[in-house]
Amino acid sequence: MANHTHLTAPTLFVEANAVRYAYRRFGSQSGVPLVFLQHFRGGLDNWDPVVTDGLAQGRTVILFNNAGVASSSGETPQTIDEMSDDVAAFIKVLGLRQVDVLGFSIGGFVAQSVVLRHPRLVRRLVLVGTGPRNGEPSTNPRIAEVATHPVPTLEDFLFLFFSPSAASQAAGKAFWERRHQRKDADPPSSPQTMNAQLAALMEWRQPRGERYADLKAIQQPTLVVNGNDDIMVPTINSFTLSQHIPNAQLIIYPDSGHGAHFQYPQLFVAHTELFLDN
Amino acid sequence: MANHTHLTAPTLFVEANAVRYAYRRFGSQSGVPLVFLQHFRGGLDNWDPVVTDGLAQGRTVILFNNAGVASSSGETPQTIDEMSDDVAAFIKVLGLRQVDVLGFSIGGFVAQSVVLRHPRLVRRLVLVGTGPRNGEPSTNPRIAEVATHPVPTLEDFLFLFFSPSAASQAAGKAFWERRHQRKDADPPSSPQTMNAQLAALMEWRQPRGERYADLKAIQQPTLVVNGNDDIMVPTINSFTLSQHIPNAQLIIYPDSGHGAHFQYPQLFVAHTELFLDN
């Protein structure tokens, strides 16, 4: 394990609650493990090797497909809270007492639910390209159409995750190259997963009590990261997270969108290390 | 010079436009010099040695009293733009071709004016606890009263620069200790400086053309930093700066106010180094 990287770590499986969860585990064996929770429809290969291998220098990195997603078995549930219970079951069956959690987009919604429903399992939280329950919705109608294309293309990712500038689009293409280096690719997620995640996204938009009040209950030190013009989960939601979570640091990158951490992967690693290790 | 630190660097003087500017210069001789522009009424000793000595590891640090401020001679002008012309005159008379500028509070207003009026003089910009022209004003009436006390006290700084939490107040006291270590202290600024700076703050609140449009003309890579609850220059102004300056990174620290960079000095140094050196 110690010598494995993003590209070589085997896909492992572990069973809990009648689900066979797919995951990969690599990096240093010291420190608190960091569990990655992926975006809408994404699987093990949708992360950036520069980010995962960079963070794996100082801790064990665990990439994870939630129930039903890509190579995991089972059905994807229709609420964020059920998804977070699956995350908790996965962490426990691995025998881990406490982890750090990095959630991206819908994975960031799940990460918030994990710390609220299973607070003892999480030491620190990294929320990337995400927002609170009942946050400010995206206003671009093209997003729902593009994000549900049967087979997501490079052009789709360049539109959804990067800014229209030449620099951001070039960074998006470089990311696309990096993330397709692995030979034994994780299979794409099923239509069942997409539809269940869409239902969960709709549910997450509904109010539950006073707006943003649940964020006050997050006790974990939290790092909130986004691009300055995220068209999927508008950037103001990251500001809102940092204003309502009691111990939150906010970092916003220039000329970038939902995938800012894939546009500035080394800087994102450096910022996340400073946050996790101090 | 190379062996001097915040505590030992002598106060030097240089003359331009009939003003004798006081400054201190220390740190590494490599890299682009970093010029510090101070807050309302503040002089050479109002910086945090952990911040200045930390950043001086990788560059020359230049602390500077603008015209009329503390040990500088002359009258303090009544507009931010005139203050920025004084900064430009100072940089030029030192024979520096290009510098990085770190402006705090009113120093951040001046820094914005420097890059707009003298764009070639500045390579990168760090804006701390500050906001745009005609930004969102402070709403707490106690601030104007406390900030104009004849002799600012520890209690005044704890109220104005730190959050009410025990952790932030303790960090404020530690900062106060650090910044009073120097024996040959810079004299306090005069009532003339205070009144002229107040006039400049009032002028800065006035609109000039379309709101925030001038920020689009800032070409320099910019780092914007603040605490999550700045009561002097409300934190939303930092978000606004990062949304309108074309190439701006935003970092907001938790449980902190206007003096967040004095509350988390090592982290602020690490973040600023990552920004300036990459």
Coordinates of C-alpha atoms in Angstrom, one line a residue, chain B residues 74-249:
Chain B
G74 CA 4.8 66.8 6.2
E75 CA 1.0 67.0 6.2
T76 CA -1.2 64.0 5.7
P77 CA -3.4 64.7 2.6
Q78 CA -7.1 64.4 2.7
T79 CA -7.7 61.9 -0.2
I80 CA -6.7 58.4 -0.8
D81 CA -5.4 59.3 -4.2
E82 CA -3.0 61.9 -2.9
M83 CA -1.8 59.3 -0.3
S84 CA -1.1 56.9 -3.2
D85 CA 0.9 59.5 -5.1
D86 CA 3.1 59.8 -1.9
V87 CA 3.6 56.1 -1.9
A88 CA 4.7 56.2 -5.6
A89 CA 7.1 59.1 -4.9
F90 CA 8.6 57.1 -2.0
I91 CA 9.0 53.9 -4.1
K92 CA 10.7 55.9 -6.9
V93 CA 13.0 57.9 -4.6
L94 CA 14.2 54.6 -3.1
G95 CA 15.2 53.6 -6.7
L96 CA 12.9 50.6 -6.8
R97 CA 11.6 49.7 -10.2
Q98 CA 8.7 47.5 -9.1
V99 CA 7.5 46.3 -5.7
D100 CA 4.7 44.1 -4.1
V101 CA 2.4 46.1 -1.9
L102 CA 0.5 44.9 1.2
G103 CA -2.1 47.3 2.4
F104 CA -4.2 47.0 5.6
S105 CA -7.5 48.8 6.1
I106 CA -7.0 52.4 4.9
G107 CA -3.6 51.2 3.6
G108 CA -5.6 48.8 1.4
F109 CA -7.6 51.7 0.0
V110 CA -4.3 53.4 -0.8
A111 CA -2.8 50.2 -2.3
Q112 CA -5.8 50.0 -4.7
S113 CA -5.2 53.6 -5.7
V114 CA -1.5 53.0 -6.2
V115 CA -2.1 50.2 -8.7
L116 CA -4.7 52.2 -10.5
R117 CA -2.7 55.5 -10.7
H118 CA 0.8 54.0 -10.9
P119 CA 0.3 50.5 -12.3
R120 CA 3.8 49.8 -13.4
L121 CA 5.2 50.2 -9.9
V122 CA 3.4 47.2 -8.6
R123 CA 3.9 43.5 -9.4
R124 CA 1.4 41.9 -6.9
L125 CA -1.0 43.2 -4.4
V126 CA -2.1 42.0 -0.9
L127 CA -5.3 43.6 0.4
V128 CA -6.0 42.9 4.1
G129 CA -9.1 44.0 6.1
T130 CA -10.1 46.4 3.4
G131 CA -12.7 47.1 0.8
P132 CA -13.5 48.9 -2.5
R133 CA -14.4 52.5 -3.0
N134 CA -18.1 53.0 -2.0
G135 CA -18.2 49.6 -0.3
E136 CA -20.5 48.4 2.4
P137 CA -20.0 50.7 5.5
S138 CA -19.6 49.6 9.1
T139 CA -22.8 49.6 11.0
N140 CA -21.6 49.8 14.6
P141 CA -21.6 53.4 15.9
R142 CA -19.1 52.6 18.6
I143 CA -16.4 52.1 16.1
A144 CA -15.9 55.8 15.2
E145 CA -15.8 56.7 18.8
V146 CA -13.3 54.0 19.9
A147 CA -11.1 54.4 16.8
T148 CA -10.6 58.1 17.5
H149 CA -9.6 57.9 21.2
P150 CA -6.7 60.2 21.8
V151 CA -4.4 57.3 22.9
P152 CA -5.5 53.9 21.6
T153 CA -5.4 51.3 24.3
L154 CA -5.2 47.5 24.3
E155 CA -8.9 47.4 25.0
D156 CA -9.6 49.5 21.9
F157 CA -7.6 47.2 19.7
L158 CA -9.2 44.1 21.2
F159 CA -12.6 45.6 20.3
L160 CA -11.7 46.9 16.9
F161 CA -9.4 44.2 15.5
F162 CA -10.4 40.9 17.2
S163 CA -13.6 38.9 17.7
P164 CA -15.3 38.7 21.1
S165 CA -14.3 35.0 21.6
A166 CA -11.8 34.0 24.3
A167 CA -9.5 32.6 21.7
S168 CA -9.5 35.8 19.6
Q169 CA -9.1 38.1 22.6
A170 CA -6.1 36.0 23.8
A171 CA -4.6 36.2 20.3
G172 CA -5.1 40.0 20.4
K173 CA -3.3 40.3 23.7
A174 CA -0.4 38.2 22.4
F175 CA -0.2 40.5 19.4
W176 CA -0.2 43.5 21.7
E177 CA 2.8 42.0 23.5
R178 CA 4.7 41.3 20.3
R179 CA 4.2 44.7 18.9
H180 CA 5.4 46.5 22.0
Q181 CA 8.8 44.8 22.2
R182 CA 10.7 47.5 20.4
K183 CA 12.5 50.0 22.6
D184 CA 12.8 53.0 20.3
A185 CA 9.1 53.2 19.4
D186 CA 7.8 55.3 16.5
P187 CA 5.9 58.3 17.9
P188 CA 2.1 58.3 17.6
S189 CA 0.4 60.1 14.7
S190 CA -0.8 63.6 15.2
P191 CA -4.4 64.9 15.3
Q192 CA -3.7 66.4 11.8
T193 CA -3.1 62.9 10.5
M194 CA -6.2 61.5 12.1
N195 CA -8.4 64.2 10.8
A196 CA -7.0 64.1 7.3
Q197 CA -7.3 60.3 7.2
L198 CA -10.9 60.7 8.4
A199 CA -11.6 63.1 5.5
A200 CA -10.0 60.6 3.1
L201 CA -12.2 57.8 4.5
M202 CA -15.3 59.9 3.9
E203 CA -14.2 60.7 0.4
W204 CA -13.5 57.0 -0.3
R205 CA -17.1 56.2 0.6
Q206 CA -18.4 58.4 -2.3
P207 CA -19.3 56.7 -5.6
R208 CA -17.1 57.5 -8.6
G209 CA -18.7 56.1 -11.8
E210 CA -20.3 52.6 -11.8
R211 CA -20.0 50.9 -8.5
Y212 CA -16.9 48.6 -8.3
A213 CA -16.1 49.2 -12.0
D214 CA -12.6 50.6 -11.2
L215 CA -11.7 47.2 -9.7
K216 CA -11.8 45.6 -13.2
A217 CA -8.8 47.7 -14.2
I218 CA -6.6 46.1 -11.6
Q219 CA -4.3 43.9 -13.6
Q220 CA -2.0 42.7 -10.8
P221 CA -2.5 39.3 -9.2
T222 CA -4.2 40.1 -5.9
L223 CA -4.6 38.3 -2.6
V224 CA -7.6 39.5 -0.5
V225 CA -7.5 38.5 3.2
N226 CA -9.8 39.2 6.1
G227 CA -11.4 37.8 9.3
N228 CA -14.9 36.4 9.0
D229 CA -16.5 39.2 11.1
D230 CA -14.6 42.4 10.5
I231 CA -16.7 45.1 12.2
M232 CA -14.6 48.0 10.8
V233 CA -14.6 47.1 7.1
P234 CA -17.3 44.5 6.9
T235 CA -16.1 41.2 5.5
I236 CA -18.5 41.2 2.6
N237 CA -16.3 43.9 1.1
S238 CA -13.5 41.4 0.8
F239 CA -15.8 39.0 -1.1
T240 CA -16.7 42.0 -3.3
L241 CA -13.0 42.8 -4.0
S242 CA -12.4 39.2 -5.0
Q243 CA -15.5 39.1 -7.3
H244 CA -14.5 42.3 -9.2
I245 CA -10.7 42.3 -9.4
P246 CA -9.9 40.1 -12.4
N247 CA -7.2 37.9 -10.8
A248 CA -8.0 37.8 -7.1
Q249 CA -7.6 35.0 -4.5

